[in-house]
Amino acid sequence: MVAVEALALAAVAVVLLFLTVTSSPDSVGRALAEVVYVGLAAALLGAAALGLWRVRGWARGPVVALQLLLAVLGYTLAFQADRPLLGVPVLVLVGVELYLLATPEARLAYLHR
């Protein structure tokens, strides 16, 4: 699921780049910075997905931290911005990923390493 999330973020970065190039943003520098930030998040998440697949201990921390940030984003989208069609799927994804990282099997896999 983390790899799928990384691919989705990479797709968002491509869409943002396309929108930056084809439209006239207020600030091209800020728009490009946003593309770079989303691209870096996708790369970090992809590296963490690879680390989780290889059962590396360092990979769980960044994934959990990003899921907590995404939970705040999903809550804000769903309830404060009144966009439940965007926020609720993010919250469900966050819940599923945190649950899967907290299962006894997942924790035991890291203890044996």
PDB file of N, CA and C in Angstrom:
ATOM      1  N   MET A   1       0.818  -1.192   0.000  1.00  0.00           N
ATOM      2  CA  MET A   1       0.000   0.000   0.000  1.00  0.00           C
ATOM      3  C   MET A   1       0.862   1.255   0.000  1.00  0.00           C
ATOM      4  N   VAL A   2       2.002   1.187   0.623  1.00  0.00           N
ATOM      5  CA  VAL A   2       2.878   2.352   0.659  1.00  0.00           C
ATOM      6  C   VAL A   2       3.416   2.648  -0.739  1.00  0.00           C
ATOM      7  N   ALA A   3       3.706   1.606  -1.494  1.00  0.00           N
ATOM      8  CA  ALA A   3       4.183   1.810  -2.869  1.00  0.00           C
ATOM      9  C   ALA A   3       3.092   2.421  -3.739  1.00  0.00           C
ATOM     10  N   VAL A   4       1.861   1.993  -3.547  1.00  0.00           N
ATOM     11  CA  VAL A   4       0.734   2.575  -4.298  1.00  0.00           C
ATOM     12  C   VAL A   4       0.574   4.049  -3.932  1.00  0.00           C
ATOM     13  N   GLU A   5       0.735   4.340  -2.668  1.00  0.00           N
ATOM     14  CA  GLU A   5       0.659   5.726  -2.223  1.00  0.00           C
ATOM     15  C   GLU A   5       1.792   6.558  -2.836  1.00  0.00           C
ATOM     16  N   ALA A   6       2.975   5.988  -2.942  1.00  0.00           N
ATOM     17  CA  ALA A   6       4.100   6.693  -3.561  1.00  0.00           C
ATOM     18  C   ALA A   6       3.831   6.941  -5.036  1.00  0.00           C
ATOM     19  N   LEU A   7       3.267   5.959  -5.721  1.00  0.00           N
ATOM     20  CA  LEU A   7       2.921   6.149  -7.131  1.00  0.00           C
ATOM     21  C   LEU A   7       1.849   7.213  -7.300  1.00  0.00           C
ATOM     22  N   ALA A   8       0.887   7.248  -6.389  1.00  0.00           N
ATOM     23  CA  ALA A   8      -0.151   8.275  -6.456  1.00  0.00           C
ATOM     24  C   ALA A   8       0.447   9.666  -6.256  1.00  0.00           C
ATOM     25  N   LEU A   9       1.379   9.787  -5.327  1.00  0.00           N
ATOM     26  CA  LEU A   9       2.039  11.079  -5.121  1.00  0.00           C
ATOM     27  C   LEU A   9       2.873  11.480  -6.328  1.00  0.00           C
ATOM     28  N   ALA A  10       3.515  10.509  -6.960  1.00  0.00           N
ATOM     29  CA  ALA A  10       4.269  10.816  -8.180  1.00  0.00           C
ATOM     30  C   ALA A  10       3.333  11.289  -9.283  1.00  0.00           C
ATOM     31  N   ALA A  11       2.164  10.680  -9.383  1.00  0.00           N
ATOM     32  CA  ALA A  11       1.174  11.123 -10.373  1.00  0.00           C
ATOM     33  C   ALA A  11       0.684  12.535 -10.073  1.00  0.00           C
ATOM     34  N   VAL A  12       0.501  12.836  -8.798  1.00  0.00           N
ATOM     35  CA  VAL A  12       0.096  14.199  -8.413  1.00  0.00           C
ATOM     36  C   VAL A  12       1.182  15.192  -8.794  1.00  0.00           C
ATOM     37  N   ALA A  13       2.438  14.828  -8.604  1.00  0.00           N
ATOM     38  CA  ALA A  13       3.544  15.718  -8.985  1.00  0.00           C
ATOM     39  C   ALA A  13       3.536  15.975 -10.489  1.00  0.00           C
ATOM     40  N   VAL A  14       3.270  14.947 -11.280  1.00  0.00           N
ATOM     41  CA  VAL A  14       3.217  15.121 -12.731  1.00  0.00           C
ATOM     42  C   VAL A  14       2.047  16.017 -13.121  1.00  0.00           C
ATOM     43  N   VAL A  15       0.901  15.819 -12.488  1.00  0.00           N
ATOM     44  CA  VAL A  15      -0.264  16.663 -12.776  1.00  0.00           C
ATOM     45  C   VAL A  15       0.022  18.110 -12.396  1.00  0.00           C
ATOM     46  N   LEU A  16       0.637  18.322 -11.238  1.00  0.00           N
ATOM     47  CA  LEU A  16       0.974  19.687 -10.829  1.00  0.00           C
ATOM     48  C   LEU A  16       1.960  20.335 -11.792  1.00  0.00           C
ATOM     49  N   LEU A  17       2.923  19.570 -12.266  1.00  0.00           N
ATOM     50  CA  LEU A  17       3.870  20.099 -13.243  1.00  0.00           C
ATOM     51  C   LEU A  17       3.154  20.462 -14.544  1.00  0.00           C
ATOM     52  N   PHE A  18       2.253  19.606 -14.987  1.00  0.00           N
ATOM     53  CA  PHE A  18       1.479  19.888 -16.196  1.00  0.00           C
ATOM     54  C   PHE A  18       0.651  21.156 -16.022  1.00  0.00           C
ATOM     55  N   LEU A  19       0.001  21.287 -14.869  1.00  0.00           N
ATOM     56  CA  LEU A  19      -0.810  22.486 -14.626  1.00  0.00           C
ATOM     57  C   LEU A  19       0.053  23.744 -14.542  1.00  0.00           C
ATOM     58  N   THR A  20       1.244  23.600 -13.985  1.00  0.00           N
ATOM     59  CA  THR A  20       2.156  24.742 -13.899  1.00  0.00           C
ATOM     60  C   THR A  20       2.603  25.191 -15.288  1.00  0.00           C
ATOM     61  N   VAL A  21       2.908  24.236 -16.145  1.00  0.00           N
ATOM     62  CA  VAL A  21       3.397  24.564 -17.481  1.00  0.00           C
ATOM     63  C   VAL A  21       2.274  25.096 -18.379  1.00  0.00           C
ATOM     64  N   THR A  22       1.083  24.531 -18.276  1.00  0.00           N
ATOM     65  CA  THR A  22       0.007  24.899 -19.190  1.00  0.00           C
ATOM     66  C   THR A  22      -0.833  26.079 -18.734  1.00  0.00           C
ATOM     67  N   SER A  23      -0.729  26.472 -17.481  1.00  0.00           N
ATOM     68  CA  SER A  23      -1.524  27.608 -17.004  1.00  0.00           C
ATOM     69  C   SER A  23      -0.589  28.744 -16.604  1.00  0.00           C
ATOM     70  N   SER A  24      -1.169  29.781 -16.059  1.00  0.00           N
ATOM     71  CA  SER A  24      -0.353  30.919 -15.620  1.00  0.00           C
ATOM     72  C   SER A  24      -0.518  31.098 -14.109  1.00  0.00           C
ATOM     73  N   PRO A  25       0.343  30.430 -13.337  1.00  0.00           N
ATOM     74  CA  PRO A  25       0.246  30.565 -11.880  1.00  0.00           C
ATOM     75  C   PRO A  25       0.680  31.955 -11.425  1.00  0.00           C
ATOM     76  N   ASP A  26       0.237  32.330 -10.229  1.00  0.00           N
ATOM     77  CA  ASP A  26       0.627  33.622  -9.663  1.00  0.00           C
ATOM     78  C   ASP A  26       2.137  33.713  -9.503  1.00  0.00           C
ATOM     79  N   SER A  27       2.732  32.627  -9.048  1.00  0.00           N
ATOM     80  CA  SER A  27       4.178  32.581  -8.869  1.00  0.00           C
ATOM     81  C   SER A  27       4.695  31.256  -9.419  1.00  0.00           C
ATOM     82  N   VAL A  28       5.462  31.323 -10.484  1.00  0.00           N
ATOM     83  CA  VAL A  28       6.006  30.118 -11.088  1.00  0.00           C
ATOM     84  C   VAL A  28       6.968  29.426 -10.120  1.00  0.00           C
ATOM     85  N   GLY A  29       7.734  30.199  -9.386  1.00  0.00           N
ATOM     86  CA  GLY A  29       8.677  29.625  -8.423  1.00  0.00           C
ATOM     87  C   GLY A  29       7.979  28.817  -7.348  1.00  0.00           C
ATOM     88  N   ARG A  30       6.890  29.349  -6.812  1.00  0.00           N
ATOM     89  CA  ARG A  30       6.140  28.617  -5.777  1.00  0.00           C
ATOM     90  C   ARG A  30       5.495  27.372  -6.359  1.00  0.00           C
ATOM     91  N   ALA A  31       4.975  27.483  -7.563  1.00  0.00           N
ATOM     92  CA  ALA A  31       4.345  26.320  -8.199  1.00  0.00           C
ATOM     93  C   ALA A  31       5.371  25.222  -8.447  1.00  0.00           C
ATOM     94  N   LEU A  32       6.546  25.583  -8.912  1.00  0.00           N
ATOM     95  CA  LEU A  32       7.598  24.588  -9.124  1.00  0.00           C
ATOM     96  C   LEU A  32       8.102  24.014  -7.804  1.00  0.00           C
ATOM     97  N   ALA A  33       8.156  24.838  -6.769  1.00  0.00           N
ATOM     98  CA  ALA A  33       8.549  24.344  -5.449  1.00  0.00           C
ATOM     99  C   ALA A  33       7.539  23.310  -4.940  1.00  0.00           C
ATOM    100  N   GLU A  34       6.276  23.553  -5.209  1.00  0.00           N
ATOM    101  CA  GLU A  34       5.250  22.588  -4.805  1.00  0.00           C
ATOM    102  C   GLU A  34       5.441  21.261  -5.538  1.00  0.00           C
ATOM    103  N   VAL A  35       5.774  21.338  -6.822  1.00  0.00           N
ATOM    104  CA  VAL A  35       6.043  20.123  -7.594  1.00  0.00           C
ATOM    105  C   VAL A  35       7.240  19.382  -7.004  1.00  0.00           C
ATOM    106  N   VAL A  36       8.279  20.117  -6.645  1.00  0.00           N
ATOM    107  CA  VAL A  36       9.475  19.493  -6.071  1.00  0.00           C
ATOM    108  C   VAL A  36       9.155  18.853  -4.727  1.00  0.00           C
ATOM    109  N   TYR A  37       8.386  19.530  -3.875  1.00  0.00           N
ATOM    110  CA  TYR A  37       8.031  18.965  -2.565  1.00  0.00           C
ATOM    111  C   TYR A  37       7.229  17.682  -2.708  1.00  0.00           C
ATOM    112  N   VAL A  38       6.261  17.685  -3.599  1.00  0.00           N
ATOM    113  CA  VAL A  38       5.456  16.481  -3.800  1.00  0.00           C
ATOM    114  C   VAL A  38       6.306  15.370  -4.394  1.00  0.00           C
ATOM    115  N   GLY A  39       7.204  15.711  -5.310  1.00  0.00           N
ATOM    116  CA  GLY A  39       8.104  14.716  -5.881  1.00  0.00           C
ATOM    117  C   GLY A  39       9.046  14.125  -4.842  1.00  0.00           C
ATOM    118  N   LEU A  40       9.558  14.970  -3.948  1.00  0.00           N
ATOM    119  CA  LEU A  40      10.426  14.465  -2.875  1.00  0.00           C
ATOM    120  C   LEU A  40       9.658  13.558  -1.920  1.00  0.00           C
ATOM    121  N   ALA A  41       8.414  13.929  -1.616  1.00  0.00           N
ATOM    122  CA  ALA A  41       7.591  13.074  -0.751  1.00  0.00           C
ATOM    123  C   ALA A  41       7.340  11.726  -1.427  1.00  0.00           C
ATOM    124  N   ALA A  42       7.094  11.739  -2.735  1.00  0.00           N
ATOM    125  CA  ALA A  42       6.895  10.483  -3.467  1.00  0.00           C
ATOM    126  C   ALA A  42       8.162   9.634  -3.442  1.00  0.00           C
ATOM    127  N   ALA A  43       9.320  10.262  -3.611  1.00  0.00           N
ATOM    128  CA  ALA A  43      10.587   9.521  -3.585  1.00  0.00           C
ATOM    129  C   ALA A  43      10.850   8.944  -2.194  1.00  0.00           C
ATOM    130  N   LEU A  44      10.603   9.732  -1.156  1.00  0.00           N
ATOM    131  CA  LEU A  44      10.784   9.249   0.213  1.00  0.00           C
ATOM    132  C   LEU A  44       9.848   8.086   0.502  1.00  0.00           C
ATOM    133  N   LEU A  45       8.615   8.218   0.081  1.00  0.00           N
ATOM    134  CA  LEU A  45       7.647   7.152   0.312  1.00  0.00           C
ATOM    135  C   LEU A  45       8.012   5.903  -0.491  1.00  0.00           C
ATOM    136  N   GLY A  46       8.524   6.091  -1.704  1.00  0.00           N
ATOM    137  CA  GLY A  46       8.971   4.942  -2.492  1.00  0.00           C
ATOM    138  C   GLY A  46      10.151   4.232  -1.844  1.00  0.00           C
ATOM    139  N   ALA A  47      11.084   5.005  -1.311  1.00  0.00           N
ATOM    140  CA  ALA A  47      12.224   4.403  -0.610  1.00  0.00           C
ATOM    141  C   ALA A  47      11.757   3.669   0.647  1.00  0.00           C
ATOM    142  N   ALA A  48      10.806   4.249   1.350  1.00  0.00           N
ATOM    143  CA  ALA A  48      10.276   3.594   2.549  1.00  0.00           C
ATOM    144  C   ALA A  48       9.515   2.323   2.185  1.00  0.00           C
ATOM    145  N   ALA A  49       8.801   2.345   1.056  1.00  0.00           N
ATOM    146  CA  ALA A  49       8.101   1.135   0.612  1.00  0.00           C
ATOM    147  C   ALA A  49       9.095   0.027   0.311  1.00  0.00           C
ATOM    148  N   LEU A  50      10.193   0.375  -0.328  1.00  0.00           N
ATOM    149  CA  LEU A  50      11.240  -0.602  -0.602  1.00  0.00           C
ATOM    150  C   LEU A  50      11.847  -1.117   0.703  1.00  0.00           C
ATOM    151  N   GLY A  51      12.055  -0.220   1.656  1.00  0.00           N
ATOM    152  CA  GLY A  51      12.575  -0.627   2.960  1.00  0.00           C
ATOM    153  C   GLY A  51      11.616  -1.536   3.709  1.00  0.00           C
ATOM    154  N   LEU A  52      10.313  -1.257   3.622  1.00  0.00           N
ATOM    155  CA  LEU A  52       9.333  -2.136   4.266  1.00  0.00           C
ATOM    156  C   LEU A  52       9.315  -3.505   3.599  1.00  0.00           C
ATOM    157  N   TRP A  53       9.442  -3.520   2.284  1.00  0.00           N
ATOM    158  CA  TRP A  53       9.444  -4.790   1.564  1.00  0.00           C
ATOM    159  C   TRP A  53      10.649  -5.630   1.959  1.00  0.00           C
ATOM    160  N   ARG A  54      11.772  -4.957   2.208  1.00  0.00           N
ATOM    161  CA  ARG A  54      12.996  -5.661   2.608  1.00  0.00           C
ATOM    162  C   ARG A  54      13.098  -5.836   4.126  1.00  0.00           C
ATOM    163  N   VAL A  55      12.074  -5.422   4.851  1.00  0.00           N
ATOM    164  CA  VAL A  55      11.979  -5.519   6.315  1.00  0.00           C
ATOM    165  C   VAL A  55      13.158  -4.813   6.977  1.00  0.00           C
ATOM    166  N   ARG A  56      13.368  -3.581   6.616  1.00  0.00           N
ATOM    167  CA  ARG A  56      14.406  -2.743   7.227  1.00  0.00           C
ATOM    168  C   ARG A  56      13.774  -1.923   8.352  1.00  0.00           C
ATOM    169  N   GLY A  57      14.450  -1.842   9.457  1.00  0.00           N
ATOM    170  CA  GLY A  57      13.920  -1.167  10.632  1.00  0.00           C
ATOM    171  C   GLY A  57      13.710   0.323  10.456  1.00  0.00           C
ATOM    172  N   TRP A  58      14.502   0.969   9.633  1.00  0.00           N
ATOM    173  CA  TRP A  58      14.395   2.416   9.457  1.00  0.00           C
ATOM    174  C   TRP A  58      13.134   2.817   8.684  1.00  0.00           C
ATOM    175  N   ALA A  59      12.495   1.898   7.987  1.00  0.00           N
ATOM    176  CA  ALA A  59      11.413   2.252   7.070  1.00  0.00           C
ATOM    177  C   ALA A  59      10.091   2.535   7.761  1.00  0.00           C
ATOM    178  N   ARG A  60       9.886   1.987   8.929  1.00  0.00           N
ATOM    179  CA  ARG A  60       8.587   2.167   9.582  1.00  0.00           C
ATOM    180  C   ARG A  60       8.368   3.588  10.074  1.00  0.00           C
ATOM    181  N   GLY A  61       9.392   4.212  10.621  1.00  0.00           N
ATOM    182  CA  GLY A  61       9.259   5.555  11.189  1.00  0.00           C
ATOM    183  C   GLY A  61       8.773   6.596  10.194  1.00  0.00           C
ATOM    184  N   PRO A  62       9.420   6.729   9.026  1.00  0.00           N
ATOM    185  CA  PRO A  62       8.945   7.716   8.056  1.00  0.00           C
ATOM    186  C   PRO A  62       7.532   7.440   7.560  1.00  0.00           C
ATOM    187  N   VAL A  63       7.178   6.163   7.426  1.00  0.00           N
ATOM    188  CA  VAL A  63       5.828   5.837   6.964  1.00  0.00           C
ATOM    189  C   VAL A  63       4.798   6.241   8.007  1.00  0.00           C
ATOM    190  N   VAL A  64       5.064   5.939   9.266  1.00  0.00           N
ATOM    191  CA  VAL A  64       4.128   6.313  10.329  1.00  0.00           C
ATOM    192  C   VAL A  64       4.014   7.838  10.427  1.00  0.00           C
ATOM    193  N   ALA A  65       5.146   8.534  10.348  1.00  0.00           N
ATOM    194  CA  ALA A  65       5.112   9.999  10.426  1.00  0.00           C
ATOM    195  C   ALA A  65       4.315  10.595   9.273  1.00  0.00           C
ATOM    196  N   LEU A  66       4.520  10.094   8.076  1.00  0.00           N
ATOM    197  CA  LEU A  66       3.775  10.618   6.932  1.00  0.00           C
ATOM    198  C   LEU A  66       2.298  10.271   7.040  1.00  0.00           C
ATOM    199  N   GLN A  67       1.972   9.108   7.577  1.00  0.00           N
ATOM    200  CA  GLN A  67       0.563   8.750   7.735  1.00  0.00           C
ATOM    201  C   GLN A  67      -0.127   9.678   8.739  1.00  0.00           C
ATOM    202  N   LEU A  68       0.589  10.074   9.774  1.00  0.00           N
ATOM    203  CA  LEU A  68       0.001  11.006  10.734  1.00  0.00           C
ATOM    204  C   LEU A  68      -0.238  12.372  10.094  1.00  0.00           C
ATOM    205  N   LEU A  69       0.697  12.803   9.259  1.00  0.00           N
ATOM    206  CA  LEU A  69       0.492  14.063   8.533  1.00  0.00           C
ATOM    207  C   LEU A  69      -0.675  13.948   7.556  1.00  0.00           C
ATOM    208  N   LEU A  70      -0.776  12.805   6.883  1.00  0.00           N
ATOM    209  CA  LEU A  70      -1.895  12.602   5.966  1.00  0.00           C
ATOM    210  C   LEU A  70      -3.225  12.507   6.707  1.00  0.00           C
ATOM    211  N   ALA A  71      -3.209  12.002   7.936  1.00  0.00           N
ATOM    212  CA  ALA A  71      -4.435  11.960   8.730  1.00  0.00           C
ATOM    213  C   ALA A  71      -4.936  13.367   9.023  1.00  0.00           C
ATOM    214  N   VAL A  72      -4.028  14.268   9.340  1.00  0.00           N
ATOM    215  CA  VAL A  72      -4.413  15.663   9.567  1.00  0.00           C
ATOM    216  C   VAL A  72      -4.972  16.269   8.284  1.00  0.00           C
ATOM    217  N   LEU A  73      -4.305  15.985   7.162  1.00  0.00           N
ATOM    218  CA  LEU A  73      -4.780  16.485   5.876  1.00  0.00           C
ATOM    219  C   LEU A  73      -6.153  15.922   5.539  1.00  0.00           C
ATOM    220  N   GLY A  74      -6.356  14.627   5.740  1.00  0.00           N
ATOM    221  CA  GLY A  74      -7.645  14.005   5.463  1.00  0.00           C
ATOM    222  C   GLY A  74      -8.745  14.546   6.342  1.00  0.00           C
ATOM    223  N   TYR A  75      -8.448  14.755   7.618  1.00  0.00           N
ATOM    224  CA  TYR A  75      -9.443  15.325   8.528  1.00  0.00           C
ATOM    225  C   TYR A  75      -9.813  16.743   8.098  1.00  0.00           C
ATOM    226  N   THR A  76      -8.815  17.524   7.748  1.00  0.00           N
ATOM    227  CA  THR A  76      -9.072  18.901   7.308  1.00  0.00           C
ATOM    228  C   THR A  76      -9.912  18.908   6.040  1.00  0.00           C
ATOM    229  N   LEU A  77      -9.567  18.047   5.092  1.00  0.00           N
ATOM    230  CA  LEU A  77     -10.345  17.975   3.854  1.00  0.00           C
ATOM    231  C   LEU A  77     -11.772  17.525   4.112  1.00  0.00           C
ATOM    232  N   ALA A  78     -11.929  16.485   4.906  1.00  0.00           N
ATOM    233  CA  ALA A  78     -13.252  15.888   5.093  1.00  0.00           C
ATOM    234  C   ALA A  78     -14.191  16.761   5.912  1.00  0.00           C
ATOM    235  N   PHE A  79     -13.696  17.381   6.962  1.00  0.00           N
ATOM    236  CA  PHE A  79     -14.596  18.031   7.897  1.00  0.00           C
ATOM    237  C   PHE A  79     -14.504  19.550   7.903  1.00  0.00           C
ATOM    238  N   GLN A  80     -13.314  20.091   7.790  1.00  0.00           N
ATOM    239  CA  GLN A  80     -13.198  21.542   7.848  1.00  0.00           C
ATOM    240  C   GLN A  80     -13.374  22.186   6.485  1.00  0.00           C
ATOM    241  N   ALA A  81     -12.877  21.536   5.428  1.00  0.00           N
ATOM    242  CA  ALA A  81     -13.017  22.084   4.082  1.00  0.00           C
ATOM    243  C   ALA A  81     -14.288  21.571   3.401  1.00  0.00           C
ATOM    244  N   ASP A  82     -15.025  20.703   4.091  1.00  0.00           N
ATOM    245  CA  ASP A  82     -16.284  20.153   3.586  1.00  0.00           C
ATOM    246  C   ASP A  82     -16.084  19.431   2.250  1.00  0.00           C
ATOM    247  N   ARG A  83     -15.032  18.628   2.168  1.00  0.00           N
ATOM    248  CA  ARG A  83     -14.728  17.820   0.984  1.00  0.00           C
ATOM    249  C   ARG A  83     -14.603  16.344   1.404  1.00  0.00           C
ATOM    250  N   PRO A  84     -15.705  15.732   1.852  1.00  0.00           N
ATOM    251  CA  PRO A  84     -15.594  14.350   2.338  1.00  0.00           C
ATOM    252  C   PRO A  84     -15.216  13.346   1.252  1.00  0.00           C
ATOM    253  N   LEU A  85     -15.516  13.644   0.001  1.00  0.00           N
ATOM    254  CA  LEU A  85     -15.134  12.710  -1.067  1.00  0.00           C
ATOM    255  C   LEU A  85     -13.625  12.639  -1.257  1.00  0.00           C
ATOM    256  N   LEU A  86     -12.907  13.654  -0.816  1.00  0.00           N
ATOM    257  CA  LEU A  86     -11.448  13.633  -0.868  1.00  0.00           C
ATOM    258  C   LEU A  86     -10.843  13.198   0.462  1.00  0.00           C
ATOM    259  N   GLY A  87     -11.407  13.679   1.561  1.00  0.00           N
ATOM    260  CA  GLY A  87     -10.813  13.442   2.865  1.00  0.00           C
ATOM    261  C   GLY A  87     -11.054  12.057   3.433  1.00  0.00           C
ATOM    262  N   VAL A  88     -12.242  11.511   3.241  1.00  0.00           N
ATOM    263  CA  VAL A  88     -12.555  10.204   3.826  1.00  0.00           C
ATOM    264  C   VAL A  88     -11.685   9.091   3.228  1.00  0.00           C
ATOM    265  N   PRO A  89     -11.476   9.035   1.898  1.00  0.00           N
ATOM    266  CA  PRO A  89     -10.557   7.993   1.396  1.00  0.00           C
ATOM    267  C   PRO A  89      -9.137   8.127   1.939  1.00  0.00           C
ATOM    268  N   VAL A  90      -8.674   9.345   2.143  1.00  0.00           N
ATOM    269  CA  VAL A  90      -7.345   9.542   2.731  1.00  0.00           C
ATOM    270  C   VAL A  90      -7.328   8.994   4.158  1.00  0.00           C
ATOM    271  N   LEU A  91      -8.379   9.270   4.925  1.00  0.00           N
ATOM    272  CA  LEU A  91      -8.445   8.769   6.294  1.00  0.00           C
ATOM    273  C   LEU A  91      -8.526   7.248   6.335  1.00  0.00           C
ATOM    274  N   VAL A  92      -9.255   6.655   5.400  1.00  0.00           N
ATOM    275  CA  VAL A  92      -9.345   5.193   5.347  1.00  0.00           C
ATOM    276  C   VAL A  92      -7.981   4.596   5.006  1.00  0.00           C
ATOM    277  N   LEU A  93      -7.297   5.173   4.039  1.00  0.00           N
ATOM    278  CA  LEU A  93      -5.965   4.697   3.663  1.00  0.00           C
ATOM    279  C   LEU A  93      -5.001   4.791   4.838  1.00  0.00           C
ATOM    280  N   VAL A  94      -5.040   5.901   5.549  1.00  0.00           N
ATOM    281  CA  VAL A  94      -4.174   6.086   6.716  1.00  0.00           C
ATOM    282  C   VAL A  94      -4.483   5.032   7.775  1.00  0.00           C
ATOM    283  N   GLY A  95      -5.756   4.825   8.038  1.00  0.00           N
ATOM    284  CA  GLY A  95      -6.142   3.831   9.042  1.00  0.00           C
ATOM    285  C   GLY A  95      -5.687   2.430   8.682  1.00  0.00           C
ATOM    286  N   VAL A  96      -5.847   2.052   7.421  1.00  0.00           N
ATOM    287  CA  VAL A  96      -5.448   0.715   6.982  1.00  0.00           C
ATOM    288  C   VAL A  96      -3.929   0.553   7.074  1.00  0.00           C
ATOM    289  N   GLU A  97      -3.183   1.552   6.634  1.00  0.00           N
ATOM    290  CA  GLU A  97      -1.720   1.427   6.680  1.00  0.00           C
ATOM    291  C   GLU A  97      -1.201   1.374   8.106  1.00  0.00           C
ATOM    292  N   LEU A  98      -1.743   2.212   8.986  1.00  0.00           N
ATOM    293  CA  LEU A  98      -1.287   2.171  10.376  1.00  0.00           C
ATOM    294  C   LEU A  98      -1.676   0.855  11.033  1.00  0.00           C
ATOM    295  N   TYR A  99      -2.850   0.334  10.688  1.00  0.00           N
ATOM    296  CA  TYR A  99      -3.250  -0.961  11.238  1.00  0.00           C
ATOM    297  C   TYR A  99      -2.294  -2.060  10.768  1.00  0.00           C
ATOM    298  N   LEU A 100      -1.985  -2.065   9.470  1.00  0.00           N
ATOM    299  CA  LEU A 100      -1.107  -3.105   8.948  1.00  0.00           C
ATOM    300  C   LEU A 100       0.299  -3.028   9.543  1.00  0.00           C
ATOM    301  N   LEU A 101       0.773  -1.827   9.821  1.00  0.00           N
ATOM    302  CA  LEU A 101       2.093  -1.696  10.448  1.00  0.00           C
ATOM    303  C   LEU A 101       2.086  -2.104  11.917  1.00  0.00           C
ATOM    304  N   ALA A 102       0.889  -2.106  12.534  1.00  0.00           N
ATOM    305  CA  ALA A 102       0.800  -2.418  13.959  1.00  0.00           C
ATOM    306  C   ALA A 102       0.361  -3.854  14.234  1.00  0.00           C
ATOM    307  N   THR A 103       0.109  -4.640  13.209  1.00  0.00           N
ATOM    308  CA  THR A 103      -0.308  -6.024  13.440  1.00  0.00           C
ATOM    309  C   THR A 103       0.828  -6.796  14.106  1.00  0.00           C
ATOM    310  N   PRO A 104       0.483  -7.819  14.871  1.00  0.00           N
ATOM    311  CA  PRO A 104       1.535  -8.609  15.523  1.00  0.00           C
ATOM    312  C   PRO A 104       2.527  -9.219  14.530  1.00  0.00           C
ATOM    313  N   GLU A 105       2.043  -9.628  13.363  1.00  0.00           N
ATOM    314  CA  GLU A 105       2.947 -10.219  12.369  1.00  0.00           C
ATOM    315  C   GLU A 105       3.984  -9.206  11.896  1.00  0.00           C
ATOM    316  N   ALA A 106       3.531  -7.970  11.667  1.00  0.00           N
ATOM    317  CA  ALA A 106       4.452  -6.936  11.198  1.00  0.00           C
ATOM    318  C   ALA A 106       5.476  -6.596  12.279  1.00  0.00           C
ATOM    319  N   ARG A 107       5.027  -6.489  13.511  1.00  0.00           N
ATOM    320  CA  ARG A 107       5.969  -6.181  14.591  1.00  0.00           C
ATOM    321  C   ARG A 107       6.956  -7.309  14.814  1.00  0.00           C
ATOM    322  N   LEU A 108       6.496  -8.548  14.741  1.00  0.00           N
ATOM    323  CA  LEU A 108       7.386  -9.696  14.932  1.00  0.00           C
ATOM    324  C   LEU A 108       8.405  -9.808  13.803  1.00  0.00           C
ATOM    325  N   ALA A 109       8.022  -9.418  12.607  1.00  0.00           N
ATOM    326  CA  ALA A 109       8.970  -9.477  11.487  1.00  0.00           C
ATOM    327  C   ALA A 109      10.165  -8.572  11.752  1.00  0.00           C
ATOM    328  N   TYR A 110       9.921  -7.433  12.410  1.00  0.00           N
ATOM    329  CA  TYR A 110      11.026  -6.532  12.704  1.00  0.00           C
ATOM    330  C   TYR A 110      11.804  -6.938  13.940  1.00  0.00           C
ATOM    331  N   LEU A 111      11.203  -7.682  14.836  1.00  0.00           N
ATOM    332  CA  LEU A 111      11.917  -8.159  16.022  1.00  0.00           C
ATOM    333  C   LEU A 111      12.930  -9.245  15.680  1.00  0.00           C
ATOM    334  N   HIS A 112      12.629 -10.073  14.689  1.00  0.00           N
ATOM    335  CA  HIS A 112      13.518 -11.162  14.327  1.00  0.00           C
ATOM    336  C   HIS A 112      14.725 -10.707  13.527  1.00  0.00           C
ATOM    337  N   ARG A 113      14.735  -9.486  13.078  1.00  0.00           N
ATOM    338  CA  ARG A 113      15.860  -8.970  12.281  1.00  0.00           C
ATOM    339  C   ARG A 113      16.944  -8.456  13.158  1.00  0.00           C
TER     340      ARG A 113
END
